[in-house]
CSV table of C-alpha atoms and ligand atoms in Angstrom, one decimal:
chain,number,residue,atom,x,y,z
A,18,UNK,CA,32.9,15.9,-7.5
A,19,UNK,CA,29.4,16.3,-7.5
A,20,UNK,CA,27.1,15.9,-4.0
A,21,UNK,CA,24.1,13.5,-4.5
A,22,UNK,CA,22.1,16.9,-3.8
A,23,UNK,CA,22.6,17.4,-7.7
A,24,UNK,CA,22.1,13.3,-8.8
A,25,UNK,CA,18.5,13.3,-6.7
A,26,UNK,CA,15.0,14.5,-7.2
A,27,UNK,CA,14.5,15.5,-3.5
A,28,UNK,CA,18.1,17.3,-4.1
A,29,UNK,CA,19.9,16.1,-0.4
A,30,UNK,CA,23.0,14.4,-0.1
A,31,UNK,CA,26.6,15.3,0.7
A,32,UNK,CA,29.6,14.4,-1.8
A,33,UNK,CA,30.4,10.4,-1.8
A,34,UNK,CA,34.1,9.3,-2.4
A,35,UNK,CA,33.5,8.7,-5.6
A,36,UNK,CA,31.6,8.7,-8.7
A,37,UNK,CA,31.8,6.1,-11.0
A,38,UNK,CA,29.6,6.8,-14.5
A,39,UNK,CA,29.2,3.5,-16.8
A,40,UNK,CA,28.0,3.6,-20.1
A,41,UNK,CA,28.7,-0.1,-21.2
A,42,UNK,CA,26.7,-3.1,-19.6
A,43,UNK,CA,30.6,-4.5,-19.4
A,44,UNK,CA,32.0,-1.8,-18.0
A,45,UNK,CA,29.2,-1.5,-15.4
A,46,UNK,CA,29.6,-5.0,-13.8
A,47,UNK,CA,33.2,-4.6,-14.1
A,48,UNK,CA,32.9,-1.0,-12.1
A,49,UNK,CA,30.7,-2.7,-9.6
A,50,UNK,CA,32.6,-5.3,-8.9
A,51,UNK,CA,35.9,-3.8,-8.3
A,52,UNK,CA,34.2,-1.6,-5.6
A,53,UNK,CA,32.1,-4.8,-3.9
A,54,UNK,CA,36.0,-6.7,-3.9
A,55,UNK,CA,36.9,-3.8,-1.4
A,56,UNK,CA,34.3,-4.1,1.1
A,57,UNK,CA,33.1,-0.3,0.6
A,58,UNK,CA,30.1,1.0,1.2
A,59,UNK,CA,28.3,1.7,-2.5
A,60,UNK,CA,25.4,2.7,-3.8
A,61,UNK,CA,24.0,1.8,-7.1
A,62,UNK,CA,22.8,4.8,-8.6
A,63,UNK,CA,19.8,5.3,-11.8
A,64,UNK,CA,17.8,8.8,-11.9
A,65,UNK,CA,17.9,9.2,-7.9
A,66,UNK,CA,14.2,9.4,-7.6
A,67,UNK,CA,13.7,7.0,-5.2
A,68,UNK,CA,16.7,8.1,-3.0
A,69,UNK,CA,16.9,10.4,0.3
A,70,UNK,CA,20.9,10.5,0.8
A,71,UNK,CA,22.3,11.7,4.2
A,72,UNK,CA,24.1,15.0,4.2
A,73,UNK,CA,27.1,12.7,5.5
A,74,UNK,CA,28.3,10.1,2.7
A,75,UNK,CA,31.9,10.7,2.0
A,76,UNK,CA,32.4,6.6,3.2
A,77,UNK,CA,30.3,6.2,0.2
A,78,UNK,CA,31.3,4.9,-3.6
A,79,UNK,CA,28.4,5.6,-6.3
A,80,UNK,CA,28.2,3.6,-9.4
A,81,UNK,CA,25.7,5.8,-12.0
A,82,UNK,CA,23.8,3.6,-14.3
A,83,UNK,CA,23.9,5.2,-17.4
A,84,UNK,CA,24.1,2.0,-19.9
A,85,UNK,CA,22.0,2.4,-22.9
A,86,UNK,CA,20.3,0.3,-25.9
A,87,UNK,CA,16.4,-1.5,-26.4
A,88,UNK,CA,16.3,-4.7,-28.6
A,89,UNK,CA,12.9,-5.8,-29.6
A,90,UNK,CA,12.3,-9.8,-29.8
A,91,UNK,CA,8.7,-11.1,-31.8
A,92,UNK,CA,7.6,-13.6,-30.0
A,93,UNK,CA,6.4,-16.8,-32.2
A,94,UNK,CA,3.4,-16.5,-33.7
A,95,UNK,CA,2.0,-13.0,-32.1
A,96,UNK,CA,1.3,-9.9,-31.1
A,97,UNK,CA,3.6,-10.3,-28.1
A,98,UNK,CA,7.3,-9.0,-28.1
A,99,UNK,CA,10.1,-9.1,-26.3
A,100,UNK,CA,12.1,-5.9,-25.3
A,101,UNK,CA,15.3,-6.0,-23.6
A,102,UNK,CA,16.5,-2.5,-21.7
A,103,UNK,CA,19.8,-2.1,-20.7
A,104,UNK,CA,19.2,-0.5,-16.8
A,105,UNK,CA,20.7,3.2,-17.5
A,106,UNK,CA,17.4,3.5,-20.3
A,107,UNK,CA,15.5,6.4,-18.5
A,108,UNK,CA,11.8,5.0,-18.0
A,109,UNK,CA,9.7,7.7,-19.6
A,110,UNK,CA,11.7,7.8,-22.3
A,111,UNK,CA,11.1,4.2,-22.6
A,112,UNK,CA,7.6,4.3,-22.7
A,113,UNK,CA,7.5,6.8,-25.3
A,114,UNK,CA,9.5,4.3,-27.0
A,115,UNK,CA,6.7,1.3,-26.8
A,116,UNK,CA,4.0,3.7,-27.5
A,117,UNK,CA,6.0,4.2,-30.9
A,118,UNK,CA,6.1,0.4,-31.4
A,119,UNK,CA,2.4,0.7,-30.5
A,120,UNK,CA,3.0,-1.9,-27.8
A,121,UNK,CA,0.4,-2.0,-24.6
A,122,UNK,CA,1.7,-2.7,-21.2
A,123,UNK,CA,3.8,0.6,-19.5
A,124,UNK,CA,1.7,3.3,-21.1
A,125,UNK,CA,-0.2,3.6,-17.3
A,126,UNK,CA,3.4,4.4,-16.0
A,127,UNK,CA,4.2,7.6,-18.2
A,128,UNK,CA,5.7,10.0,-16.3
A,129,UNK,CA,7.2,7.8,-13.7
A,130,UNK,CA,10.8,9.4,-13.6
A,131,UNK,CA,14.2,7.4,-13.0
A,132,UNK,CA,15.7,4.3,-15.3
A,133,UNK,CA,14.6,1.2,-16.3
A,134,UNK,CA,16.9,-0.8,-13.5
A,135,UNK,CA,15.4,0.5,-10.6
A,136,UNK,CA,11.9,0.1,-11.9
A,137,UNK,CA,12.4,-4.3,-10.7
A,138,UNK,CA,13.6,-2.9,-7.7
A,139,UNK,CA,10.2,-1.9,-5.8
A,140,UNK,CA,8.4,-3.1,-8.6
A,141,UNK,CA,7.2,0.6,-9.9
A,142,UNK,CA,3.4,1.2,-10.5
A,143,UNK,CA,1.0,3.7,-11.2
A,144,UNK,CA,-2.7,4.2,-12.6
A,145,UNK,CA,-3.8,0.5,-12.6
A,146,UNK,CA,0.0,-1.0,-14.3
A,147,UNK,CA,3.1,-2.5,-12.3
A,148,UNK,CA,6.1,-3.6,-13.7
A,149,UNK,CA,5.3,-7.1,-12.9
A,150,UNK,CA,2.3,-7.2,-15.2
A,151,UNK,CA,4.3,-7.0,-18.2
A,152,UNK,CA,7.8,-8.4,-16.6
A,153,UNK,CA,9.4,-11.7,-17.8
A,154,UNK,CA,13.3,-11.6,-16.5
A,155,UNK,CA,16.5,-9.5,-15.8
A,156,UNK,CA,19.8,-10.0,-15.7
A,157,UNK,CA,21.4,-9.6,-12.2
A,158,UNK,CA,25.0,-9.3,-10.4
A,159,UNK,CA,24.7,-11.1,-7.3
A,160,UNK,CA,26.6,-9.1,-4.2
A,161,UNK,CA,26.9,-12.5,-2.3
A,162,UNK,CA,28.1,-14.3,-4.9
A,163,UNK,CA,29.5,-11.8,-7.5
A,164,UNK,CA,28.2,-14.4,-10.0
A,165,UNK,CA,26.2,-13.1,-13.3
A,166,UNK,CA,23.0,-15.2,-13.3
A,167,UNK,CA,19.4,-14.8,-14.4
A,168,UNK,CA,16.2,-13.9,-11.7
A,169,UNK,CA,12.8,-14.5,-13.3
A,170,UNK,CA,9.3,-13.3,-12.0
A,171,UNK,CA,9.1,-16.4,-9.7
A,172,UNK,CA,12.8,-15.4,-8.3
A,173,UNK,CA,11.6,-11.6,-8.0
A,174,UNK,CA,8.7,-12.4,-5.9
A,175,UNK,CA,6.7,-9.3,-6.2
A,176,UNK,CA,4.6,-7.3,-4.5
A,177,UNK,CA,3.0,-4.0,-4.3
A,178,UNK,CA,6.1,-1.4,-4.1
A,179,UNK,CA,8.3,-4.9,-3.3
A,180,UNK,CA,10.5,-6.8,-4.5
A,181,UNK,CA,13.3,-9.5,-3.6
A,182,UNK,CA,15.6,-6.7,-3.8
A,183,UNK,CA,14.1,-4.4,-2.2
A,184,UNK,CA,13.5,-6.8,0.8
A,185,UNK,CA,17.7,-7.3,0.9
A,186,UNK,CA,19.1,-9.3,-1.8
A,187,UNK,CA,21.7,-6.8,-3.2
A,188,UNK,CA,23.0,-7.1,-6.5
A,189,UNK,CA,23.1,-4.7,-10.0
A,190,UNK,CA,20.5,-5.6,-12.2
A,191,UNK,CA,21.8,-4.9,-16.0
A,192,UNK,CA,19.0,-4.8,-18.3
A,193,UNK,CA,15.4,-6.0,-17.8
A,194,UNK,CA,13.1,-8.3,-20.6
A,195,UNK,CA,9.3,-7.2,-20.8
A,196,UNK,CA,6.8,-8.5,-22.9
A,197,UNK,CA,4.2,-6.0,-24.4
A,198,UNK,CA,1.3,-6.7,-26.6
A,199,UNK,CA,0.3,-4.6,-29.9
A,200,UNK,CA,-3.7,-4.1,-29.5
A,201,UNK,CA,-3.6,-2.3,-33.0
A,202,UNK,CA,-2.5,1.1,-31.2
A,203,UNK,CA,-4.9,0.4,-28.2
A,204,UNK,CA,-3.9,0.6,-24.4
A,205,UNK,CA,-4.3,-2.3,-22.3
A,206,UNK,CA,-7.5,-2.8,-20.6
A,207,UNK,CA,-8.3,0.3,-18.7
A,208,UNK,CA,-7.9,-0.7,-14.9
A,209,UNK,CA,-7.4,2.2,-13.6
A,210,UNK,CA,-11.0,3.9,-12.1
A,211,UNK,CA,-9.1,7.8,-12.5
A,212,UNK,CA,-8.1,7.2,-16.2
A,213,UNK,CA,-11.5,5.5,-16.8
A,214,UNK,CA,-13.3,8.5,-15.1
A,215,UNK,CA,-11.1,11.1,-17.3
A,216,UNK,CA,-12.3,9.3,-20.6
A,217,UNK,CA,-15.5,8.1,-19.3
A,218,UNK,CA,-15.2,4.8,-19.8
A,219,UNK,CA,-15.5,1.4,-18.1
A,220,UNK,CA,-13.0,-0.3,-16.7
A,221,UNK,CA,-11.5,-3.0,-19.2
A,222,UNK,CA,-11.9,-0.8,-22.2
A,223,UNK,CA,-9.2,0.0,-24.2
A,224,UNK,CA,-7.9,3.3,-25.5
A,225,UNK,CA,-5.5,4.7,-27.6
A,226,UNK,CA,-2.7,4.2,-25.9
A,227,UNK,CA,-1.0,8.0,-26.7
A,228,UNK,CA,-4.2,9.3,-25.0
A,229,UNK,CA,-3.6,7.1,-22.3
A,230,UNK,CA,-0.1,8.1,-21.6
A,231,UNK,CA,-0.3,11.7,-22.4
A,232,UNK,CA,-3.7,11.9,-19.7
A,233,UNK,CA,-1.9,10.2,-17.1
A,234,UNK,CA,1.0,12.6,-17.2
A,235,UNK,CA,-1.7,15.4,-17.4
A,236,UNK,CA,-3.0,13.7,-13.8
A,237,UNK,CA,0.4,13.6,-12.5
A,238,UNK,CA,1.2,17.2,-13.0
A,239,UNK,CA,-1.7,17.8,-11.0
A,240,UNK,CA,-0.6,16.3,-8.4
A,241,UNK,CA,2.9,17.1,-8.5
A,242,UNK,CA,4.1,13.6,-9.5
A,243,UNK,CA,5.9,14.5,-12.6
A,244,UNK,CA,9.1,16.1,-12.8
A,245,UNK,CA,9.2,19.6,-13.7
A,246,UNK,CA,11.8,22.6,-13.1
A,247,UNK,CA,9.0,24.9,-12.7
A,248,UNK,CA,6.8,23.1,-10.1
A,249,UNK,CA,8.7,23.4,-6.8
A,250,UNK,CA,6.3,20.5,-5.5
A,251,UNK,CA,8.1,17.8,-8.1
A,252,UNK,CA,10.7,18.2,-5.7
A,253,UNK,CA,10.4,15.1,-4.1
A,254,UNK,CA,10.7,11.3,-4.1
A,255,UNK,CA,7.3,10.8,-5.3
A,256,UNK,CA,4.8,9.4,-2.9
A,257,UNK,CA,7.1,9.1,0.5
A,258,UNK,CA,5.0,6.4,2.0
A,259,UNK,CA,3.3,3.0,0.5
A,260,UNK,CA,-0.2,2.4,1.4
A,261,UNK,CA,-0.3,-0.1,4.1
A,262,UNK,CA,-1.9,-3.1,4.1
A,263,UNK,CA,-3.6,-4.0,6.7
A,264,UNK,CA,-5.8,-7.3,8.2
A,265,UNK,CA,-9.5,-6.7,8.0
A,266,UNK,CA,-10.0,-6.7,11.7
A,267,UNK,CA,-7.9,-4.3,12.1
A,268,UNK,CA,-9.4,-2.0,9.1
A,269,UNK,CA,-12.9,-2.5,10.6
A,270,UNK,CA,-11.4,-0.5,13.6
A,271,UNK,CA,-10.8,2.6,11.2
A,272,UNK,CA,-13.3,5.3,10.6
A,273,UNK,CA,-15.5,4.3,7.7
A,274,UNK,CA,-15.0,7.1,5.9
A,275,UNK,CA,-11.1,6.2,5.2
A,276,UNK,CA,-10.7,4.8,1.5
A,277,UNK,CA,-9.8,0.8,1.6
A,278,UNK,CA,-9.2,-1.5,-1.4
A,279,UNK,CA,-9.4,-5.4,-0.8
A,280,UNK,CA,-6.7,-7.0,-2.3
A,281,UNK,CA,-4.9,-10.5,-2.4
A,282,UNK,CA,-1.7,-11.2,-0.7
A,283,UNK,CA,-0.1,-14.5,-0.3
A,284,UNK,CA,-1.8,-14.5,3.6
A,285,UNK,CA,-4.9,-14.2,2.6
A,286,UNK,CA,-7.3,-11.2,1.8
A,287,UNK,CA,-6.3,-8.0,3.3
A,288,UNK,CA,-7.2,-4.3,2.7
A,289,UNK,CA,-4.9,-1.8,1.1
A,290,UNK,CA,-5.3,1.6,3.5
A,291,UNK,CA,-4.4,5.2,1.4
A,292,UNK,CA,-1.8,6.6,3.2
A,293,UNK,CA,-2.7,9.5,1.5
A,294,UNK,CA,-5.6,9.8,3.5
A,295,UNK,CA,-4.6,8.9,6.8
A,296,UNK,CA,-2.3,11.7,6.8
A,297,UNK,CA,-4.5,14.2,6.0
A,298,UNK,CA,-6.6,12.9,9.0
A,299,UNK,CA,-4.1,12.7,11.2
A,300,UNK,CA,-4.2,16.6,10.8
A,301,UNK,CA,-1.0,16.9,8.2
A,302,UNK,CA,-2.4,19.6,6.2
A,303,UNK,CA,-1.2,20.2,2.4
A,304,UNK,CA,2.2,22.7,2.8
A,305,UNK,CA,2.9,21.7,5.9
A,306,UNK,CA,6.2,22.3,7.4
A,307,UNK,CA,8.2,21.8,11.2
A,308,UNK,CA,8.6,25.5,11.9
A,309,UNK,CA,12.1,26.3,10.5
A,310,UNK,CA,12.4,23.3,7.9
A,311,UNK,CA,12.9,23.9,5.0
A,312,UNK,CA,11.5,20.3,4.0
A,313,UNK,CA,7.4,20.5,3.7
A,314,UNK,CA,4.3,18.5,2.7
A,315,UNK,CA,3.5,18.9,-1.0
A,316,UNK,CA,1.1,21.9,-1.8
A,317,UNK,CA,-1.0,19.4,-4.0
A,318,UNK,CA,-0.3,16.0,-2.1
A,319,UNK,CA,-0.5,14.8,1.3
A,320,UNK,CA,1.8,11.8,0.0
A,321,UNK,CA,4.9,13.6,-0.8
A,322,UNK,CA,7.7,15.1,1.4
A,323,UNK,CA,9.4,18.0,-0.6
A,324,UNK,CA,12.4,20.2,-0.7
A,325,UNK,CA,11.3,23.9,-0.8
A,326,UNK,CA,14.8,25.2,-1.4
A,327,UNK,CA,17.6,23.8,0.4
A,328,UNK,CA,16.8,21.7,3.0
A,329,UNK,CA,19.1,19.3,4.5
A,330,UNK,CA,18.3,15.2,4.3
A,331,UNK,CA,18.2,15.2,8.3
A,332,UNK,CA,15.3,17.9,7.9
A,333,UNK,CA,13.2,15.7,5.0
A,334,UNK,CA,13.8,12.3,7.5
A,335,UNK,CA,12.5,14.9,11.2
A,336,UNK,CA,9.3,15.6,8.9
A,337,UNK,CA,8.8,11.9,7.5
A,338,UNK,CA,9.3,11.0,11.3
A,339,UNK,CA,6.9,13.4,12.4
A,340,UNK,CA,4.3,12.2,9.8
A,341,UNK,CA,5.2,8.5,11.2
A,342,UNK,CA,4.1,9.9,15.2
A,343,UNK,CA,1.2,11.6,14.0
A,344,UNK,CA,-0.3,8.8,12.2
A,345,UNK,CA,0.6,6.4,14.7
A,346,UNK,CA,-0.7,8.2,17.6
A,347,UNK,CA,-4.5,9.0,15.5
A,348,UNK,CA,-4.9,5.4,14.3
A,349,UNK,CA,-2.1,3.3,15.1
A,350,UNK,CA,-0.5,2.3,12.4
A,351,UNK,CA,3.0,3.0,11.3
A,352,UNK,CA,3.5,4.2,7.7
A,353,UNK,CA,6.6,2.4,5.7
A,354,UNK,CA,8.4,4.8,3.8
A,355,UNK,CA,8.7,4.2,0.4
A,356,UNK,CA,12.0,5.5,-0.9
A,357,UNK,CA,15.7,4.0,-0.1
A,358,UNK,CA,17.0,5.8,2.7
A,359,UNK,CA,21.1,5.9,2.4
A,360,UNK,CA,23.8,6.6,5.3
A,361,UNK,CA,21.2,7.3,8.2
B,1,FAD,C1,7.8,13.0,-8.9
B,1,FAD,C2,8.0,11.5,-8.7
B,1,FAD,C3,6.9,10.6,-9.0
B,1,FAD,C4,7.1,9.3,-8.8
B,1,FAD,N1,6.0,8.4,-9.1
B,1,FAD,C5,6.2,7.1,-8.9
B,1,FAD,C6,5.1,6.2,-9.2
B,1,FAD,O1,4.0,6.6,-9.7
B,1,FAD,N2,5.2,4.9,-9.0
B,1,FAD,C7,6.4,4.4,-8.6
B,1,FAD,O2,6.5,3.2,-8.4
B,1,FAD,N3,7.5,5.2,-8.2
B,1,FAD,C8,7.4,6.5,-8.4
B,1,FAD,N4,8.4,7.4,-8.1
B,1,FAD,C9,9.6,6.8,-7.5
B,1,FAD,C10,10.7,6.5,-8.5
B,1,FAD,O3,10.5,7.3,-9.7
B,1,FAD,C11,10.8,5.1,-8.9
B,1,FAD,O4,11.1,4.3,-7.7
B,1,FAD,C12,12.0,4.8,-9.9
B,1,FAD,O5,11.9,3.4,-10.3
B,1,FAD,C13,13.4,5.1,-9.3
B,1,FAD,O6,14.3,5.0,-10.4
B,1,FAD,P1,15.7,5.7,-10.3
B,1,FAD,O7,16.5,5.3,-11.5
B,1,FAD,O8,15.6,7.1,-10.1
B,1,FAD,O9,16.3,5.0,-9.0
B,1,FAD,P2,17.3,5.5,-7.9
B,1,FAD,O10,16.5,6.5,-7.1
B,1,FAD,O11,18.5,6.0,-8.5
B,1,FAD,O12,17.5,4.2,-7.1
B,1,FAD,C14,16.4,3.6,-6.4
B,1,FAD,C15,16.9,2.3,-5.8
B,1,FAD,O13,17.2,1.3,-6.8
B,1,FAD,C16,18.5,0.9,-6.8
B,1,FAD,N5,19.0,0.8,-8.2
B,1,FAD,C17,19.0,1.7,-9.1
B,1,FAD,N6,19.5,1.2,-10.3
B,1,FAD,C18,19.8,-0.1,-10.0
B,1,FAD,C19,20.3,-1.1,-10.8
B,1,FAD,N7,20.6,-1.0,-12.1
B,1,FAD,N8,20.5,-2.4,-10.2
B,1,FAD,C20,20.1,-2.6,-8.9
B,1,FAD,N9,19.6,-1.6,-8.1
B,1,FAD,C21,19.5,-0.4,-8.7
B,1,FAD,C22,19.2,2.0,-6.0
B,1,FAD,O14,20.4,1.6,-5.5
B,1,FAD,C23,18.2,2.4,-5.0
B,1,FAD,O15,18.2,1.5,-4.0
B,1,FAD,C24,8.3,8.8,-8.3
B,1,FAD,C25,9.3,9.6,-8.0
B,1,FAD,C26,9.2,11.0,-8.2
B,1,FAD,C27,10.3,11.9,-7.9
């Protein structure tokens, strides 16, 4: 049996009860239910990139995602179409796979690892593109109910690294619809101010959307945000905290200098903070470690929590605690971690 150190990018987590693997979207629900009809704890498992597992799970039975297969839909009349994923699909993989089609839509989220499945989950985004933008419906196990049942956008209620699921209504979702447009081998219009910056171009031009993708993977590497054997800081779970969002009385009380985005949320205008930023002036250097961890700040990113070599999940949770204090106590907010934290 393997130990969910070996199934996860941040490479913690003890050895569950069980492993289930399913390759058939049948034999998925099937192997999902059979473990939610005996009241077990589970875990619905995709690339484990958005996991930190405790180094205690053996109550735990994991069902890996591993169902495969893409059909394309034309819509009516258009440039549009319709792709359904089965949820095992790894994303990158998937893009690659649109910019083939030369369809516009997910070529902003190159490089973001894990499946398909998850991506719904906390509604993945990157370099100016969510999930959402291009998202039209997925098919969805409820755990309440253990009924099979379609969730739209409406039903999803998205937000920025949030989703009805992630908020608490459990299920497995089995393959995802998104519709993507064909701009003759164009990207959709550039919203992103780093890719536009790396072209320079303006914002709401379009590109070809290969150069797109492959310059955003460039950007991640940079940064440590794409997965790689030989770059010890792509140990991680990506960025380890959202950015908050904050009121803007309360953002007027921060120093001016800190980066702040206005954006729309369904209570009104708020600010978007970069957590990024915040921790770096709470005096959380790059590298960073709690002396004796084996768990550190990313070399190239203030944003990521990594494993430098065997570190335990109880020592990456001390330093994202310790990250929490320190932000807190400098400018009193409380940073929400961003990946799904299992058996603490
Ligand atoms: C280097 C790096 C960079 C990253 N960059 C980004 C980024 O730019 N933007 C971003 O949004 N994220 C980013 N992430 C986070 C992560 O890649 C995404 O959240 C991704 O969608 C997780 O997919 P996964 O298959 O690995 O999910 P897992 O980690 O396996 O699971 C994540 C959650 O989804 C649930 N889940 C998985 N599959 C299903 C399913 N079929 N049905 C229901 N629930 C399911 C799991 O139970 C768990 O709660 C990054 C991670 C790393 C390591």
């Amino acid at each position: 049996m393997q130990s969910l150190s070996e199934l996860t990018t941040m490479r913690v987590g003890g050895k569950p009860a069980q492993i289930i693997s399913a390759q058939t979207r049948e034999d998925l629900i099937e192997a999902t239910l059979e473990i939610w009809r005996t009241g077990e704890d589970w875990l619905l498992l995709g690339g484990g990139s958005n996991l930190v597992v405790a180094d205690d799970v053996s109550d735990l039975n994991v069902i890996k995602v591993e169902t495969k297969g893409i059909q394309a839909f034309t819509s009516a009349g258009g440039n549009k179409t319709l792709l359904r994923i089965q949820a095992g699909e790894n994303w990158d993989d998937f893009v690659n796979h649109t910019i083939d089609l030369g369809l516009a839509g997910v070529e902003a989220m190159a490089g973001i690892p894990g499946t398909v499945g998850a991506g719904p989950v906390q509604n993945i985004g990157a370099y100016g593109q969510e999930l959402s933008d291009t998202f039209v419906r997925l098919e969805f196990v409820d755990y309440e109910t253990h009924e099979v049942g379609i969730l739209d956008k409406a039903d999803l209620q998205f937000g920025y690294r949030d989703s009805v699921i992630k908020r608490g209504r459990a299920g497995l979702i089995t393959w995802v619809e998104l519709e993507l447009e064909s701009f003759g081998g164009l990207s959709a219009p550039i919203t992103s101010g780093q890719i536009a910056g790396a072209f320079g171009v303006n914002l709401g031009d379009q590109l070809p959307l290969r150069e797109v993708a492959e310059s955003v993977r460039k950007m991640r590497a940079s940064k440590g945000m794409l997965l790689s054997d030989s770059d010890p800081d792509s140990v991680s779970c990506g960025s380890f905290f959202t950015n908050p969002i904050v009121s803007h009385t309360f953002a007027r009380t921060l120093p001016e200098l800190s980066p702040r985005w206005e954006t729309l949320e369904d209570d009104g205008l708020t600010v978007k903070l970069s957590a990024a930023w915040l921790i770096e002036n709470s005096g959380i250097k790059k590298g960073f470690s709690v002396p004796g961890s084996k768990a550190a700040i990313s070399s190239k990113h203030c944003l990521a929590i990594t494993n430098r070599g065997g570190a335990s999940a109880n020592e990456v949770v001390q330093l994202a605690n310790y990250v929490q204090l320190q932000v807190s106590n400098r400018f009193g907010i409380t940073l929400v971690p961003e990946p799904n934290l299992i058996g603490f």
